[in-house]
Amino acid sequence: FTDSSFSYTIAATGGATLTLDNGASTADVTDFAGTHTISAPVVLNSNAMFSVIRNADNLLVSGNITGTGAVTVSNPAGAAVTFSGNNTYGGGTSILAGNLQLGSSTALPANTALTLGATDVPAGDLDLNGNNASISSITVVTGPETGPTGSVAQIINTSGTAGTATL
């Protein structure tokens, strides 16, 4: 998806779903400008990347995310993608750059494998946002730019309400 600065919502009626399927390649959902919402249930038939390009913008995925694919979040300006559904997708969760903010305690699938990128600034951050997450493993990917840029991947909590990540 590409968009303008006008906000939009992709919603479903009558049991419809938004299916992301790009065969053996990754399906991309990119917010180039504006704040947008996907409230329709999302089925991942392939891996999917969710990206927000500008720091002032946000992409909220409130529909439940299911299917066999993995999720990657990459926000090169440090912006946020927010998941708030009851998500059960089968692949892992990777945050290469910027924030993945949890809008519910079921936003990450139970026992998901979490990968955080720390190869450049901004690093990948999981923002618990006052919610709990159960994670099966954590991998931090570093590279030659990690030290010189001061890149630090983190699990953070920007909410005044306590949140816990359990490994």
GROMACS .gro file of C-alpha atoms in nm:
model
  167
    1PHE     CA    1   0.000   0.000   0.000
    2THR     CA    2   0.116   0.347  -0.071
    3ASP     CA    3  -0.073   0.653   0.031
    4SER     CA    4  -0.094   1.028   0.050
    5SER     CA    5  -0.102   1.240   0.362
    6PHE     CA    6  -0.477   1.180   0.392
    7SER     CA    7  -0.555   0.931   0.666
    8TYR     CA    8  -0.747   0.619   0.578
    9THR     CA    9  -0.888   0.306   0.737
   10ILE     CA   10  -0.905  -0.034   0.571
   11ALA     CA   11  -1.204  -0.203   0.731
   12ALA     CA   12  -1.393  -0.526   0.660
   13THR     CA   13  -1.762  -0.604   0.654
   14GLY     CA   14  -1.941  -0.935   0.646
   15GLY     CA   15  -1.647  -1.149   0.759
   16ALA     CA   16  -1.408  -1.024   0.488
   17THR     CA   17  -1.030  -1.031   0.543
   18LEU     CA   18  -0.726  -0.856   0.403
   19THR     CA   19  -0.494  -1.128   0.272
   20LEU     CA   20  -0.125  -1.049   0.223
   21ASP     CA   21   0.028  -1.296  -0.021
   22ASN     CA   22   0.332  -1.222  -0.233
   23GLY     CA   23   0.431  -1.582  -0.298
   24ALA     CA   24   0.790  -1.649  -0.194
   25SER     CA   25   0.856  -1.273  -0.157
   26THR     CA   26   0.761  -1.043   0.129
   27ALA     CA   27   0.434  -0.849   0.110
   28ASP     CA   28   0.488  -0.481   0.194
   29VAL     CA   29   0.257  -0.240   0.375
   30THR     CA   30   0.424   0.102   0.365
   31ASP     CA   31   0.292   0.427   0.514
   32PHE     CA   32   0.471   0.704   0.326
   33ALA     CA   33   0.272   0.988   0.484
   34GLY     CA   34  -0.016   1.021   0.727
   35THR     CA   35  -0.163   0.814   1.006
   36HIS     CA   36  -0.356   0.509   0.891
   37THR     CA   37  -0.550   0.215   1.034
   38ILE     CA   38  -0.605  -0.143   0.920
   39SER     CA   39  -0.901  -0.266   1.124
   40ALA     CA   40  -0.981  -0.557   0.893
   41PRO     CA   41  -0.857  -0.903   0.995
   42VAL     CA   42  -0.523  -0.969   0.822
   43VAL     CA   43  -0.419  -1.313   0.692
   44LEU     CA   44  -0.047  -1.363   0.622
   45ASN     CA   45  -0.003  -1.617   0.343
   46SER     CA   46   0.354  -1.490   0.304
   47ASN     CA   47   0.590  -1.290   0.523
   48ALA     CA   48   0.493  -0.925   0.560
   49MET     CA   49   0.682  -0.601   0.625
   50PHE     CA   50   0.508  -0.307   0.787
   51SER     CA   51   0.688   0.028   0.748
   52VAL     CA   52   0.627   0.392   0.838
   53ILE     CA   53   0.859   0.631   0.657
   54ARG     CA   54   0.807   0.965   0.837
   55ASN     CA   55   0.863   1.005   1.211
   56ALA     CA   56   0.541   1.202   1.267
   57ASP     CA   57   0.322   0.925   1.121
   58ASN     CA   58   0.177   0.601   1.257
   59LEU     CA   59   0.028   0.282   1.121
   60LEU     CA   60  -0.222   0.108   1.351
   61VAL     CA   61  -0.311  -0.253   1.275
   62SER     CA   62  -0.607  -0.327   1.502
   63GLY     CA   63  -0.742  -0.623   1.304
   64ASN     CA   64  -0.633  -0.968   1.418
   65ILE     CA   65  -0.327  -1.095   1.228
   66THR     CA   66  -0.332  -1.469   1.151
   67GLY     CA   67  -0.167  -1.702   0.902
   68THR     CA   68   0.168  -1.871   0.856
   69GLY     CA   69   0.385  -1.570   0.770
   70ALA     CA   70   0.633  -1.377   0.981
   71VAL     CA   71   0.616  -1.004   1.053
   72THR     CA   72   0.895  -0.751   1.004
   73VAL     CA   73   0.870  -0.388   1.113
   74SER     CA   74   1.108  -0.129   0.966
   75ASN     CA   75   1.059   0.239   1.042
   76PRO     CA   76   1.372   0.417   0.918
   77ALA     CA   77   1.279   0.753   1.075
   78GLY     CA   78   1.203   0.596   1.414
   79ALA     CA   79   0.825   0.608   1.372
   80ALA     CA   80   0.586   0.352   1.516
   81VAL     CA   81   0.373   0.067   1.393
   82THR     CA   82   0.112  -0.033   1.653
   83PHE     CA   83  -0.046  -0.379   1.674
   84SER     CA   84  -0.352  -0.410   1.895
   85GLY     CA   85  -0.539  -0.720   1.778
   86ASN     CA   86  -0.548  -1.075   1.909
   87ASN     CA   87  -0.262  -1.189   1.685
   88THR     CA   88  -0.175  -1.554   1.621
   89TYR     CA   89   0.044  -1.543   1.308
   90GLY     CA   90   0.283  -1.838   1.292
   91GLY     CA   91   0.613  -1.676   1.195
   92GLY     CA   92   0.844  -1.474   1.416
   93THR     CA   93   0.850  -1.099   1.478
   94SER     CA   94   1.144  -0.884   1.362
   95ILE     CA   95   1.188  -0.515   1.436
   96LEU     CA   96   1.470  -0.389   1.215
   97ALA     CA   97   1.435  -0.016   1.285
   98GLY     CA   98   1.199   0.208   1.481
   99ASN     CA   99   0.923   0.093   1.712
  100LEU     CA  100   0.665  -0.180   1.724
  101GLN     CA  101   0.422  -0.062   1.990
  102LEU     CA  102   0.183  -0.308   2.155
  103GLY     CA  103  -0.177  -0.190   2.186
  104SER     CA  104  -0.285  -0.504   2.376
  105SER     CA  105  -0.134  -0.799   2.563
  106THR     CA  106  -0.229  -1.022   2.267
  107ALA     CA  107  -0.063  -0.798   2.004
  108LEU     CA  108   0.231  -1.039   1.975
  109PRO     CA  109   0.152  -1.408   1.926
  110ALA     CA  110   0.221  -1.609   2.242
  111ASN     CA  111   0.581  -1.732   2.251
  112THR     CA  112   0.687  -1.552   1.933
  113ALA     CA  113   1.055  -1.546   1.839
  114LEU     CA  114   1.164  -1.179   1.857
  115THR     CA  115   1.450  -1.032   1.652
  116LEU     CA  116   1.568  -0.676   1.717
  117GLY     CA  117   1.793  -0.492   1.472
  118ALA     CA  118   2.084  -0.286   1.605
  119THR     CA  119   2.283  -0.239   1.286
  120ASP     CA  120   2.213   0.133   1.254
  121VAL     CA  121   2.017   0.420   1.410
  122PRO     CA  122   1.728   0.397   1.478
  123ALA     CA  123   1.755   0.049   1.626
  124GLY     CA  124   1.457  -0.182   1.656
  125ASP     CA  125   1.254  -0.132   1.974
  126LEU     CA  126   0.963  -0.329   2.114
  127ASP     CA  127   0.743  -0.087   2.311
  128LEU     CA  128   0.531  -0.283   2.561
  129ASN     CA  129   0.314   0.029   2.611
  130GLY     CA  130   0.180  -0.107   2.942
  131ASN     CA  131   0.110  -0.455   2.803
  132ASN     CA  132   0.260  -0.798   2.863
  133ALA     CA  133   0.432  -1.014   2.601
  134SER     CA  134   0.543  -1.377   2.607
  135ILE     CA  135   0.852  -1.428   2.392
  136SER     CA  136   1.019  -1.762   2.309
  137SER     CA  137   1.359  -1.615   2.215
  138ILE     CA  138   1.533  -1.283   2.159
  139THR     CA  139   1.798  -1.227   1.891
  140VAL     CA  140   1.976  -0.894   1.850
  141VAL     CA  141   2.132  -0.845   1.506
  142THR     CA  142   2.444  -0.629   1.508
  143GLY     CA  143   2.682  -0.519   1.236
  144PRO     CA  144   2.984  -0.298   1.166
  145GLU     CA  145   2.778   0.020   1.220
  146THR     CA  146   2.644  -0.084   1.564
  147GLY     CA  147   2.938   0.058   1.764
  148PRO     CA  148   3.008   0.376   1.563
  149THR     CA  149   2.640   0.478   1.553
  150GLY     CA  150   2.562   0.393   1.914
  151SER     CA  151   2.269   0.180   1.803
  152VAL     CA  152   2.092   0.005   2.092
  153ALA     CA  153   1.798  -0.232   2.037
  154GLN     CA  154   1.563  -0.237   2.336
  155ILE     CA  155   1.243  -0.358   2.492
  156ILE     CA  156   1.090  -0.040   2.636
  157ASN     CA  157   0.769   0.068   2.808
  158THR     CA  158   0.645   0.420   2.725
  159SER     CA  159   0.329   0.380   2.933
  160GLY     CA  160   0.279   0.475   3.297
  161THR     CA  161   0.126   0.128   3.338
  162ALA     CA  162   0.368  -0.158   3.402
  163GLY     CA  163   0.431  -0.403   3.121
  164THR     CA  164   0.628  -0.729   3.133
  165ALA     CA  165   0.811  -0.922   2.864
  166THR     CA  166   0.845  -1.286   2.969
  167LEU     CA  167   1.105  -1.510   2.809
   0.00000   0.00000   0.00000
